[in-house]
Amino acid sequence: MTDRLDLLYSDTEDDLRAAVRALLADRAGHTVLLDRIETDTPYVPGLWKSLAADIGAAGLLVPEELGGQGASHREAAVVLEELGRAVTPLPYLTSAVVAAETLLALAAESAPAAGLLAAVAGGGTVAVLAVPLSTAPDAEPPHGPAVPAVADATAADVLLVPRADGLYA
């Protein structure tokens, strides 16, 4: 028996790609995005809800029993590819991937984390991890009350703050 790595996209992944691409073509064309540069809100209003909740992209990495789609990192990568292709500023990586994975690691032992994970997976809540952008994965949590910059903080409903004694929201 040999395990072969399949690098071709499945029909499901192609369908997801087509749905995300169509949404972005319809709602996030280059002129729309250029107009957002001059505002305090770089995100296109309503676009996150359409991607996260209507398409279900926010819950791709979350198991179905926890309120998500139960997909894999391949499907999340398809969404990220399309967001990058269209240069669309949405908090997908920070919320649906990084924050969701962080909450998923805690959901089995923490009811509040599981509840927040379900809200993130449903697309109604944007959560981001409040760590400096230069933090290495195995680094100690930042000490002190300030983190100089947090990716997608302006889009976040909840900041997840890792501390030595746990994760705070």
Tab-separated table of C-alpha atoms in Angstrom:
chain	number	residue	atom	x	y	z
A	1	MET	CA	0.000	0.000	0.000
A	2	THR	CA	1.382	3.382	-0.954
A	3	ASP	CA	0.127	6.706	0.259
A	4	ARG	CA	0.293	9.127	-2.611
A	5	LEU	CA	0.129	12.829	-2.098
A	6	ASP	CA	-2.609	14.179	-4.338
A	7	LEU	CA	-1.788	17.719	-5.409
A	8	LEU	CA	-4.732	18.036	-7.778
A	9	TYR	CA	-7.816	19.869	-6.600
A	10	SER	CA	-10.884	17.798	-5.819
A	11	ASP	CA	-14.327	18.664	-7.174
A	12	THR	CA	-15.252	20.019	-3.730
A	13	GLU	CA	-12.192	22.270	-3.694
A	14	ASP	CA	-12.916	23.450	-7.239
A	15	ASP	CA	-16.519	24.244	-6.257
A	16	LEU	CA	-15.325	26.190	-3.209
A	17	ARG	CA	-12.802	28.073	-5.346
A	18	ALA	CA	-15.503	28.962	-7.881
A	19	ALA	CA	-17.867	30.195	-5.160
A	20	VAL	CA	-15.214	32.361	-3.491
A	21	ARG	CA	-13.956	33.682	-6.834
A	22	ALA	CA	-17.487	34.598	-7.947
A	23	LEU	CA	-18.200	36.362	-4.649
A	24	LEU	CA	-14.985	38.364	-4.834
A	25	ALA	CA	-15.492	39.251	-8.504
A	26	ASP	CA	-18.996	40.483	-7.704
A	27	ARG	CA	-18.287	42.337	-4.451
A	28	ALA	CA	-14.563	43.098	-4.271
A	29	GLY	CA	-13.379	44.328	-7.623
A	30	HIS	CA	-10.222	46.418	-7.783
A	31	THR	CA	-12.105	49.739	-7.875
A	32	VAL	CA	-14.034	48.822	-4.727
A	33	LEU	CA	-10.821	47.865	-2.952
A	34	LEU	CA	-9.010	51.018	-4.077
A	35	ASP	CA	-11.865	53.108	-2.674
A	36	ARG	CA	-11.434	51.351	0.700
A	37	ILE	CA	-7.809	52.507	0.966
A	38	GLU	CA	-8.954	56.065	1.611
A	39	THR	CA	-11.243	55.081	4.500
A	40	ASP	CA	-10.749	54.094	8.118
A	41	THR	CA	-12.233	50.680	7.346
A	42	PRO	CA	-10.189	48.724	4.810
A	43	TYR	CA	-12.781	45.938	4.716
A	44	VAL	CA	-15.711	45.936	2.325
A	45	PRO	CA	-18.859	46.063	4.490
A	46	GLY	CA	-20.843	42.846	4.321
A	47	LEU	CA	-18.208	40.938	2.359
A	48	TRP	CA	-16.907	39.133	5.443
A	49	LYS	CA	-20.438	37.938	6.300
A	50	SER	CA	-20.923	36.659	2.767
A	51	LEU	CA	-17.637	34.750	2.773
A	52	ALA	CA	-17.647	33.616	6.389
A	53	ALA	CA	-21.289	32.780	7.020
A	54	ASP	CA	-23.021	32.436	3.652
A	55	ILE	CA	-20.265	30.394	1.972
A	56	GLY	CA	-19.235	28.896	5.323
A	57	ALA	CA	-15.540	29.652	4.961
A	58	ALA	CA	-15.081	30.768	8.585
A	59	GLY	CA	-15.841	27.282	9.855
A	60	LEU	CA	-13.880	25.191	7.377
A	61	LEU	CA	-11.274	24.045	9.921
A	62	VAL	CA	-13.778	23.475	12.730
A	63	PRO	CA	-15.302	19.995	13.139
A	64	GLU	CA	-19.021	19.736	12.455
A	65	GLU	CA	-19.789	18.737	16.045
A	66	LEU	CA	-18.313	22.071	17.172
A	67	GLY	CA	-20.312	24.164	14.703
A	68	GLY	CA	-18.023	24.139	11.679
A	69	GLN	CA	-17.747	22.535	8.261
A	70	GLY	CA	-15.266	19.804	9.185
A	71	ALA	CA	-13.041	20.432	6.173
A	72	SER	CA	-9.267	20.366	5.939
A	73	HIS	CA	-6.411	22.802	5.560
A	74	ARG	CA	-6.577	22.211	1.806
A	75	GLU	CA	-9.985	23.894	1.634
A	76	ALA	CA	-8.768	26.754	3.828
A	77	ALA	CA	-5.802	27.144	1.473
A	78	VAL	CA	-8.181	27.386	-1.490
A	79	VAL	CA	-9.955	30.306	0.197
A	80	LEU	CA	-6.629	31.961	1.041
A	81	GLU	CA	-5.454	31.553	-2.560
A	82	GLU	CA	-8.554	33.288	-3.874
A	83	LEU	CA	-8.321	36.101	-1.320
A	84	GLY	CA	-4.704	36.620	-2.343
A	85	ARG	CA	-5.545	36.420	-6.028
A	86	ALA	CA	-8.076	39.231	-5.633
A	87	VAL	CA	-5.931	41.104	-3.060
A	88	THR	CA	-8.948	41.187	-0.769
A	89	PRO	CA	-8.367	42.493	2.761
A	90	LEU	CA	-10.450	40.237	4.981
A	91	PRO	CA	-9.577	38.719	8.379
A	92	TYR	CA	-9.737	35.158	7.068
A	93	LEU	CA	-6.232	34.005	7.985
A	94	THR	CA	-6.270	35.690	11.381
A	95	SER	CA	-9.776	34.636	12.438
A	96	ALA	CA	-10.858	31.525	10.522
A	97	VAL	CA	-7.409	29.919	10.600
A	98	VAL	CA	-5.176	31.208	13.425
A	99	ALA	CA	-7.843	32.084	16.013
A	100	ALA	CA	-9.977	29.054	15.117
A	101	GLU	CA	-7.004	26.702	15.485
A	102	THR	CA	-6.110	28.304	18.828
A	103	LEU	CA	-9.669	27.950	20.125
A	104	LEU	CA	-9.925	24.428	18.721
A	105	ALA	CA	-6.908	23.402	20.783
A	106	LEU	CA	-8.727	24.590	23.919
A	107	ALA	CA	-12.338	23.674	23.090
A	108	ALA	CA	-12.254	20.170	24.583
A	109	GLU	CA	-11.348	21.468	28.030
A	110	SER	CA	-13.019	24.883	28.035
A	111	ALA	CA	-16.722	25.544	27.493
A	112	PRO	CA	-16.140	29.293	26.905
A	113	ALA	CA	-13.525	28.486	24.242
A	114	ALA	CA	-15.932	26.039	22.587
A	115	GLY	CA	-18.681	28.674	22.579
A	116	LEU	CA	-16.415	31.300	21.076
A	117	LEU	CA	-15.165	28.763	18.526
A	118	ALA	CA	-18.756	28.125	17.406
A	119	ALA	CA	-19.321	31.884	17.038
A	120	VAL	CA	-16.129	32.242	14.976
A	121	ALA	CA	-17.031	29.192	12.855
A	122	GLY	CA	-20.468	30.641	12.162
A	123	GLY	CA	-18.933	33.841	10.848
A	124	GLY	CA	-20.736	36.101	13.312
A	125	THR	CA	-17.640	36.823	15.391
A	126	VAL	CA	-14.159	37.797	14.243
A	127	ALA	CA	-11.482	36.778	16.736
A	128	VAL	CA	-7.779	37.477	16.349
A	129	LEU	CA	-4.763	36.437	18.361
A	130	ALA	CA	-3.183	39.431	20.119
A	131	VAL	CA	0.493	38.667	19.683
A	132	PRO	CA	3.177	40.771	18.016
A	133	LEU	CA	3.446	40.022	14.307
A	134	SER	CA	7.049	38.943	14.774
A	135	THR	CA	6.285	36.345	17.456
A	136	ALA	CA	7.654	32.864	16.774
A	137	PRO	CA	5.226	29.942	17.241
A	138	ASP	CA	7.045	28.573	20.295
A	139	ALA	CA	7.847	31.933	21.905
A	140	GLU	CA	6.711	32.908	25.375
A	141	PRO	CA	3.605	35.120	25.478
A	142	PRO	CA	4.389	38.837	25.485
A	143	HIS	CA	4.994	40.338	28.921
A	144	GLY	CA	3.399	43.572	29.960
A	145	PRO	CA	0.134	45.246	29.028
A	146	ALA	CA	0.897	46.280	25.444
A	147	VAL	CA	1.268	44.564	22.107
A	148	PRO	CA	2.440	47.149	19.559
A	149	ALA	CA	0.483	45.767	16.577
A	150	VAL	CA	-2.099	43.033	16.097
A	151	ALA	CA	-2.992	41.775	12.627
A	152	ASP	CA	-6.643	42.553	11.791
A	153	ALA	CA	-7.337	44.146	15.175
A	154	THR	CA	-9.578	46.730	13.496
A	155	ALA	CA	-11.839	43.972	12.187
A	156	ALA	CA	-11.907	41.970	15.417
A	157	ASP	CA	-14.865	41.568	17.720
A	158	VAL	CA	-12.669	39.649	20.176
A	159	LEU	CA	-8.941	39.765	20.884
A	160	LEU	CA	-7.472	36.482	22.138
A	161	VAL	CA	-4.640	37.249	24.543
A	162	PRO	CA	-2.330	34.349	25.416
A	163	ARG	CA	-0.805	34.502	28.884
A	164	ALA	CA	1.255	32.025	30.865
A	165	ASP	CA	-1.854	31.038	32.846
A	166	GLY	CA	-4.210	30.667	29.874
A	167	LEU	CA	-5.941	32.395	27.002
A	168	TYR	CA	-8.052	35.466	27.670
A	169	ALA	CA	-10.753	36.858	25.384
